[in-house]
PDB file of C-alpha atoms in Angstrom:
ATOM      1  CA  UNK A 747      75.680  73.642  27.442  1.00  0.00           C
ATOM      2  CA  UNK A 748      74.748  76.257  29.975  1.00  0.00           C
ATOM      3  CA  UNK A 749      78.118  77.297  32.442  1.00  0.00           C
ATOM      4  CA  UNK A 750      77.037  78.807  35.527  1.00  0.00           C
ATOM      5  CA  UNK A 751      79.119  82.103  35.638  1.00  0.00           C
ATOM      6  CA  UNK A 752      79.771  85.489  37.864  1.00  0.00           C
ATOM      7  CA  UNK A 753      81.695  88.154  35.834  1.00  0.00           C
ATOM      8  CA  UNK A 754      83.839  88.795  39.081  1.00  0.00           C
ATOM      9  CA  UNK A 755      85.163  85.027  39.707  1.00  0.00           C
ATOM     10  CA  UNK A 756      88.910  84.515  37.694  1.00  0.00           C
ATOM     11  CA  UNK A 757      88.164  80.635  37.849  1.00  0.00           C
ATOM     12  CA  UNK A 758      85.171  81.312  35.493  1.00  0.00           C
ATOM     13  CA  UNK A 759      87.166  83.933  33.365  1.00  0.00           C
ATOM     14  CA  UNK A 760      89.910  81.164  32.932  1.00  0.00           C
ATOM     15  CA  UNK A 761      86.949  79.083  31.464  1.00  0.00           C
ATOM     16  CA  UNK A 762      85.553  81.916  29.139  1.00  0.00           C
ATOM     17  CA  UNK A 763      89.076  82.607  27.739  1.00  0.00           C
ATOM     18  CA  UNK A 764      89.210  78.939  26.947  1.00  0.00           C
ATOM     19  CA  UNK A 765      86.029  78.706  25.656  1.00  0.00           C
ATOM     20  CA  UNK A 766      87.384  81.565  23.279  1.00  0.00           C
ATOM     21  CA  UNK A 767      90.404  80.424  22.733  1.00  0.00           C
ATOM     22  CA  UNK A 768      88.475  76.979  21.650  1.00  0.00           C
ATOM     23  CA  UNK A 769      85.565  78.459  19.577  1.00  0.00           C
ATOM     24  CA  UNK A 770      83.325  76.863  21.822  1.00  0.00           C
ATOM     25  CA  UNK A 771      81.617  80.066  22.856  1.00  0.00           C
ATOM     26  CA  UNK A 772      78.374  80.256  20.798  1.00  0.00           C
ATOM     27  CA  UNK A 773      77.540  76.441  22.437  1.00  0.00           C
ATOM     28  CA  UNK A 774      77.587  77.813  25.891  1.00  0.00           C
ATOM     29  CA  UNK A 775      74.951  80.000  27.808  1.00  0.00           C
ATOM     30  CA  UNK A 776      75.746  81.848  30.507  1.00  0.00           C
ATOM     31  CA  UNK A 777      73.584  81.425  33.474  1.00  0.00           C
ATOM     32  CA  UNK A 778      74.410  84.536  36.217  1.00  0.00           C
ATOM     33  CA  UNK A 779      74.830  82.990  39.897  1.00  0.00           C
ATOM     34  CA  UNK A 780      75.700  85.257  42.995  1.00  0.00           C
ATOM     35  CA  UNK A 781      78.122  83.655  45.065  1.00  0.00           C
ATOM     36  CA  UNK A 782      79.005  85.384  48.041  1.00  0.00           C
ATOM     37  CA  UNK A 783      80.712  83.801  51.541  1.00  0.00           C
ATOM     38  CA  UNK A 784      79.340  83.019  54.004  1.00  0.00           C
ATOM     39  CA  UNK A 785      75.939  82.401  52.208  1.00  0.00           C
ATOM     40  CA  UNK A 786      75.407  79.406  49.654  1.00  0.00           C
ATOM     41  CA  UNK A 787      73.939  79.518  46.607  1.00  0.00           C
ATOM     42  CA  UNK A 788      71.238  76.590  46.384  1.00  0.00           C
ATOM     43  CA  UNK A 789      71.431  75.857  43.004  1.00  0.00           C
ATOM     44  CA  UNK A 790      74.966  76.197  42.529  1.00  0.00           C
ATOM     45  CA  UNK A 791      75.115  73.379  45.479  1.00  0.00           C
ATOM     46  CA  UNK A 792      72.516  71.504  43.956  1.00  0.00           C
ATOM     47  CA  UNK A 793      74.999  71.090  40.783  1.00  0.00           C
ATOM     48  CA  UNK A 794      78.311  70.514  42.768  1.00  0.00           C
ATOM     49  CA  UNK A 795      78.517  69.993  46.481  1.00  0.00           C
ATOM     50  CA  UNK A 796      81.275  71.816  46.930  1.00  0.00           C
ATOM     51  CA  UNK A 797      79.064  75.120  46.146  1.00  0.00           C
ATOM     52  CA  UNK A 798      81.633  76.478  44.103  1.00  0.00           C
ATOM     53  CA  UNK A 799      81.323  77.615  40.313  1.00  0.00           C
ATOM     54  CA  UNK A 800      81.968  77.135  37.729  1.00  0.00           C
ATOM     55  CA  UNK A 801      80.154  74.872  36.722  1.00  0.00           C
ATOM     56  CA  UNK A 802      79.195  73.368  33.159  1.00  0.00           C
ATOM     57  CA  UNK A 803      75.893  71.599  32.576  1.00  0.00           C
ATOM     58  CA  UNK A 804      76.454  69.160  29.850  1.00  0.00           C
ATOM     59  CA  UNK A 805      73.383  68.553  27.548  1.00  0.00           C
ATOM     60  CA  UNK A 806      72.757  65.151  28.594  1.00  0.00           C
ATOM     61  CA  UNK A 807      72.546  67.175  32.427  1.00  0.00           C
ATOM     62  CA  UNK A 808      75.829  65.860  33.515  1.00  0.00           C
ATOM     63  CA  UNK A 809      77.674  68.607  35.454  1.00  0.00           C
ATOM     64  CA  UNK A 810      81.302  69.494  35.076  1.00  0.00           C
ATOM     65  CA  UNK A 811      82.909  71.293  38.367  1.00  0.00           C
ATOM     66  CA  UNK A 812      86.739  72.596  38.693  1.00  0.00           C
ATOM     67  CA  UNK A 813      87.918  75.144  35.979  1.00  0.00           C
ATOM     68  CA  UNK A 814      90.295  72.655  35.451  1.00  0.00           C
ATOM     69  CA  UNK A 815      88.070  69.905  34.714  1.00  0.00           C
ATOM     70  CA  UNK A 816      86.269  72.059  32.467  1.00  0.00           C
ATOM     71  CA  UNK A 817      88.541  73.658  30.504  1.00  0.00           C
ATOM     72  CA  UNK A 818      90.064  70.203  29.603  1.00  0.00           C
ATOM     73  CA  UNK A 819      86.614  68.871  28.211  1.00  0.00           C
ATOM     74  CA  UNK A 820      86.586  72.267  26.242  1.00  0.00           C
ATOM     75  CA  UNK A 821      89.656  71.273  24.670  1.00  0.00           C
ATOM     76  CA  UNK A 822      88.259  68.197  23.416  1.00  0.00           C
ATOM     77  CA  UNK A 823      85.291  70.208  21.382  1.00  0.00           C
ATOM     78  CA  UNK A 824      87.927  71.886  18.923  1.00  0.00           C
ATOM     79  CA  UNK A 825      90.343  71.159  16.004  1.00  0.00           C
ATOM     80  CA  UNK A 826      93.100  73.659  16.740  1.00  0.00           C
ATOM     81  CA  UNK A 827      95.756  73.667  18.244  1.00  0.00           C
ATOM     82  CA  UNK A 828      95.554  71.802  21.782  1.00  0.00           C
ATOM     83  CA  UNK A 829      95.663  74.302  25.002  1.00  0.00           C
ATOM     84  CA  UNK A 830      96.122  70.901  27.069  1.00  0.00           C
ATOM     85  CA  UNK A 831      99.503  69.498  24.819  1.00  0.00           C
ATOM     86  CA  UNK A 832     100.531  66.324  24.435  1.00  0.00           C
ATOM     87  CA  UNK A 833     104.233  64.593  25.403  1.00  0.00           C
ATOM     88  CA  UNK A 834     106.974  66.570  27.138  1.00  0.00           C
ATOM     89  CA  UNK A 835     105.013  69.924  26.723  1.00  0.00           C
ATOM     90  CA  UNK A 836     101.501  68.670  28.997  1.00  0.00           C
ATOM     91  CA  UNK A 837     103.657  68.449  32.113  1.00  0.00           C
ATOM     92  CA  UNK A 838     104.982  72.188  31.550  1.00  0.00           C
ATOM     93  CA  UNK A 839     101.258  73.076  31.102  1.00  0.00           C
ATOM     94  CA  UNK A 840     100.116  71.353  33.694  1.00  0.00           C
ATOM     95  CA  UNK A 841     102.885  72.772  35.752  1.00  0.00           C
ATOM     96  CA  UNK A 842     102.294  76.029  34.981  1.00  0.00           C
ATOM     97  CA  UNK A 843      98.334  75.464  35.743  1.00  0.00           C
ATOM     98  CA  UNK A 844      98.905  74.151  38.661  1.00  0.00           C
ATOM     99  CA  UNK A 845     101.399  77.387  39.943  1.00  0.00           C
ATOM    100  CA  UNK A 846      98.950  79.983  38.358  1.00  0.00           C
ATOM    101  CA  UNK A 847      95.217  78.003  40.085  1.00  0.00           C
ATOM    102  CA  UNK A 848      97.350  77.424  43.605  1.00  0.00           C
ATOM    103  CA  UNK A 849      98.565  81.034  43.495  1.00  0.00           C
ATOM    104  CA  UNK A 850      94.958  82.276  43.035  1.00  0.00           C
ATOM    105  CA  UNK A 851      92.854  79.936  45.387  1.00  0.00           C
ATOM    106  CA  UNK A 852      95.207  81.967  47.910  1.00  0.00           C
ATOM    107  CA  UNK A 853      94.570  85.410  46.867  1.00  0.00           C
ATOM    108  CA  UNK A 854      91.189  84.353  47.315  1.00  0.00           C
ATOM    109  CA  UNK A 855      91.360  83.397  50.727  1.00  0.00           C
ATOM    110  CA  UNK A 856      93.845  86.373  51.357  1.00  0.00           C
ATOM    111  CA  UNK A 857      90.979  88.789  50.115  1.00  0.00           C
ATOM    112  CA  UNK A 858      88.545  86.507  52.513  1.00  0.00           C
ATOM    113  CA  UNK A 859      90.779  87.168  55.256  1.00  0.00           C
ATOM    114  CA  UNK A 860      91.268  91.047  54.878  1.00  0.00           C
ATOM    115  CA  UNK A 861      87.579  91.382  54.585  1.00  0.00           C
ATOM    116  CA  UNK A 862      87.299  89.988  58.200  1.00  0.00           C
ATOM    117  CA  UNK A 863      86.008  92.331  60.718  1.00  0.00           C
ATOM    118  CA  UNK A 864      88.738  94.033  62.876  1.00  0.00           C
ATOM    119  CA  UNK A 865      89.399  92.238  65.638  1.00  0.00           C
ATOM    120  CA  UNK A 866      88.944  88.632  63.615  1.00  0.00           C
ATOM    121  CA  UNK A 867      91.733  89.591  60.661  1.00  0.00           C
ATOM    122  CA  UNK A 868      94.841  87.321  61.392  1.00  0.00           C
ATOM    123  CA  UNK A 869      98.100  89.568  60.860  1.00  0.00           C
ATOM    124  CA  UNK A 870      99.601  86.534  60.941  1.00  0.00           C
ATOM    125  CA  UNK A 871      97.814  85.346  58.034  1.00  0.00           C
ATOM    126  CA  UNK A 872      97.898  88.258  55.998  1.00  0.00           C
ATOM    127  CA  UNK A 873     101.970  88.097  55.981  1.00  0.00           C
ATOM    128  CA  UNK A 874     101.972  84.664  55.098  1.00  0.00           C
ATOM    129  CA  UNK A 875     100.109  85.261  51.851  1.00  0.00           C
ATOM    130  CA  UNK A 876     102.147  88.273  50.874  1.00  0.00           C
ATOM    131  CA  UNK A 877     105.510  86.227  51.397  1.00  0.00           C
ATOM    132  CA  UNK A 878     103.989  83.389  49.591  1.00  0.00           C
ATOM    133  CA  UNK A 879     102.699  85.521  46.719  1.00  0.00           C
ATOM    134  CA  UNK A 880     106.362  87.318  46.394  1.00  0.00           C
ATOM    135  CA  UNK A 881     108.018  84.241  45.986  1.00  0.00           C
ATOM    136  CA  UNK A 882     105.542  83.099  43.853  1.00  0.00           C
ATOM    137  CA  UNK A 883     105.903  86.078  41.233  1.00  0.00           C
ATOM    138  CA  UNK A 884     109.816  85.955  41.358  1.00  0.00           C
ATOM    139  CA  UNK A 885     109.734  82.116  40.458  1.00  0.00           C
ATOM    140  CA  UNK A 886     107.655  83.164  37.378  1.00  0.00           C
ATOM    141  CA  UNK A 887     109.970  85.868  37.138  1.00  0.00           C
ATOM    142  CA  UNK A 888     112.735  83.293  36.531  1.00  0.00           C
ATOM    143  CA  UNK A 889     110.504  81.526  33.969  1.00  0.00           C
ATOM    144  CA  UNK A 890     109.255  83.976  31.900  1.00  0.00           C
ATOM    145  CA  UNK A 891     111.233  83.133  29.016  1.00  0.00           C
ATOM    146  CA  UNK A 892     110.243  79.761  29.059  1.00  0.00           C
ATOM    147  CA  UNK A 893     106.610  80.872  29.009  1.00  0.00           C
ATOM    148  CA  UNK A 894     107.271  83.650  26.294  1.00  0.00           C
ATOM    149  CA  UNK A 895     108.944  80.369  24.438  1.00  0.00           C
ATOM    150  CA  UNK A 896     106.432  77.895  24.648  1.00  0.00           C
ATOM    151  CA  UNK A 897     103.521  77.214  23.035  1.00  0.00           C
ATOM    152  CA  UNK A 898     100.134  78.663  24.275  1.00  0.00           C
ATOM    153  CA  UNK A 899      98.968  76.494  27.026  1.00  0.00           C
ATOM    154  CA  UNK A 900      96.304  75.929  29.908  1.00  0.00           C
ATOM    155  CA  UNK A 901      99.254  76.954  31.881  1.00  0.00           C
ATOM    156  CA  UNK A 902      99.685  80.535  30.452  1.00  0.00           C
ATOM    157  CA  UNK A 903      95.837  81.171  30.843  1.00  0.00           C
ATOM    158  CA  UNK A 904      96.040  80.189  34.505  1.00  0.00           C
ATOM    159  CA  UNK A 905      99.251  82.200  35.119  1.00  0.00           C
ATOM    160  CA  UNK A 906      97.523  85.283  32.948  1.00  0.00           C
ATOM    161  CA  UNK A 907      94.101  84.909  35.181  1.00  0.00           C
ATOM    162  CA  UNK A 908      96.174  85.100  37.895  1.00  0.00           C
ATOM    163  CA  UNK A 909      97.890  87.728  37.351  1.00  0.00           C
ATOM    164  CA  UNK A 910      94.268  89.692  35.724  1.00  0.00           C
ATOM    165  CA  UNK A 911      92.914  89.175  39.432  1.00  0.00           C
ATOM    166  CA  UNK A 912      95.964  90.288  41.252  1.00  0.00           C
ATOM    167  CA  UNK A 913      95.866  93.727  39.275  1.00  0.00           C
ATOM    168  CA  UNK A 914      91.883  93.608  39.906  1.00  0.00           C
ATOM    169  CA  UNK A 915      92.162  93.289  43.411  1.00  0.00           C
ATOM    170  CA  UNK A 916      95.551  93.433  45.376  1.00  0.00           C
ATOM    171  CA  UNK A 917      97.066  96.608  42.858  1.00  0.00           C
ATOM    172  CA  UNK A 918      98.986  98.088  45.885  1.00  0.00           C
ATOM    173  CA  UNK A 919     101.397  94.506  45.710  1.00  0.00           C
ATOM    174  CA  UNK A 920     103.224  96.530  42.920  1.00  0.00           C
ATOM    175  CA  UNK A 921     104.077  92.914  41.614  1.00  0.00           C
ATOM    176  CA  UNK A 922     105.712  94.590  38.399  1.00  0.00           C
ATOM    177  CA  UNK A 923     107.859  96.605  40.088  1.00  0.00           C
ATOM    178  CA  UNK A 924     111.891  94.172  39.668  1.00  0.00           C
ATOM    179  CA  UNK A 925     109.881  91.801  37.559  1.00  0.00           C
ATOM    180  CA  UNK A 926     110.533  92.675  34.053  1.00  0.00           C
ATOM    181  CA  UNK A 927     109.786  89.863  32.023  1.00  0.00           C
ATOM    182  CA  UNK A 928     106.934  88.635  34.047  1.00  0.00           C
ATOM    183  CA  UNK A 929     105.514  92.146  33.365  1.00  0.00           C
ATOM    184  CA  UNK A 930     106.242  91.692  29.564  1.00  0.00           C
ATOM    185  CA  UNK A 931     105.018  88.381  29.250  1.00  0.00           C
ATOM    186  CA  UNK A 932     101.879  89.604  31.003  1.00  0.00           C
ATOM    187  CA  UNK A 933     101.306  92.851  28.666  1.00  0.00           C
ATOM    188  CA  UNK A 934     101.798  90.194  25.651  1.00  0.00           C
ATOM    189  CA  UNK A 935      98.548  87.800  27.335  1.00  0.00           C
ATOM    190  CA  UNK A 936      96.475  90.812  28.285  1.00  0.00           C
ATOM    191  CA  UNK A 937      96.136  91.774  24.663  1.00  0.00           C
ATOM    192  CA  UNK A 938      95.226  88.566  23.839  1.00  0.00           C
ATOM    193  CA  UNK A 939      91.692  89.337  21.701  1.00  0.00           C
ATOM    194  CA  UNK A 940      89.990  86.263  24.532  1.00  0.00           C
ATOM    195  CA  UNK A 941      91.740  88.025  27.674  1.00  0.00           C
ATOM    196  CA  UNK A 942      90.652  91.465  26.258  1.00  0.00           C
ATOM    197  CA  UNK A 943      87.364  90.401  25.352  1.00  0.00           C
ATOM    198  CA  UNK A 944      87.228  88.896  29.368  1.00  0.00           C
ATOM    199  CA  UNK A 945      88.779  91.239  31.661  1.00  0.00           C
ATOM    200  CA  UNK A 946      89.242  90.628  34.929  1.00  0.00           C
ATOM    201  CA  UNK A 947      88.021  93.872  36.149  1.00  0.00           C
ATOM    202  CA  UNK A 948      84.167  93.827  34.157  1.00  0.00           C
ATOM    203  CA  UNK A 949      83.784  97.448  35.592  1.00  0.00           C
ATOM    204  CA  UNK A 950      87.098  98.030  32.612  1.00  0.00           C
ATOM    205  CA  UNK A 951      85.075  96.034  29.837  1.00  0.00           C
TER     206      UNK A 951
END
């Protein structure tokens, strides 16, 4: 399988750490693709429309696009213990996927917008994403003993990637600072051996 793959993108971290997590890693090569806005990368659009990665080229040349997508056929390739559960505990996972991929798609487009030109940044903007993303980190805040308590999920790499990027590239937020077990819970995933061995920051590696 060949994933196409920028160290800098969380969404293709989040796929590394499951490949990891998995054992899948020694089946997949890593093919380096510069994705940059505004410009598109051909053969990244040539693989998925929406010119996004990742993406996973299966050997039979069928292409997998989404993290989320991908990291569920990676789950499929393994016989440990399941990072997308069954029963009950999917929907937490799911849940919890859901929170930590919505919470990053808009620190992406937060970093797109302070990267405008002065003159073209919306202020308006920018204080919508910083009250979104405070809310955001208290209502994990209020669940961080349920993710300390439940199994590792899909959801806790998605949270954790989340988080990696936030420290990567929005460090002034201070999100730690009244958010204890968040912070702890965090601390506990970062020393995971597949988030240490994938940092968000490659510069750290």
């Amino acid at each position: 399988m060949r994933l196409y793959w920028s160290a800098r993108s969380p969404f293709v971290r989040k796929v590394s750490i499951v490949a990891a997590e998995t054992g899948t890693e020694a089946q997949i090569e890593r093919v380096a693709m510069a994705i940059a806005q505004p410009k598109v990368n051909a053969d990244v659009l040539a693989a998925n429309p929406v010119g996004k990665i990742p993406v996973l080229i299966l050997d039979d040349g069928l292409a997998l696009t989404d993290s989320r997508v991908i990291c569920e056929y990676l789950d499929t390739l393994h016989d440990g213990p399941r990072l997308f559960p069954q029963g009950t505990e999917r929907w937490a996972a799911l849940r919890w996927q859901a929170m930590g991929d919505g919470l990053l798609e808009q620190l992406l487009l937060w970093r797109n917008e302070s990267l405008r030109p002065d003159g073209e940044r919306s202020q308006a903007f920018m204080d919508g994403y910083r009250t979104r993303f405070l809310e955001g980190f208290d209502r994990l805040e209020s669940e961080a003993g349920a993710l300390t308590a439940a199994p590792f999920s899909i959801g806790h790499i998605a949270i954790g990637c989340m988080l990696g990027f936030t420290d990567f590239r929005f460090a002034d937020l201070g999100w730690r600072e009244g958010r204890p077990g968040l912070a702890d819970w965090y601390a506990g995933f970062a020393a995971r051996p597949s988030a240490a061995a994938n940092p968000a920051d490659p510069d750290a590696a």
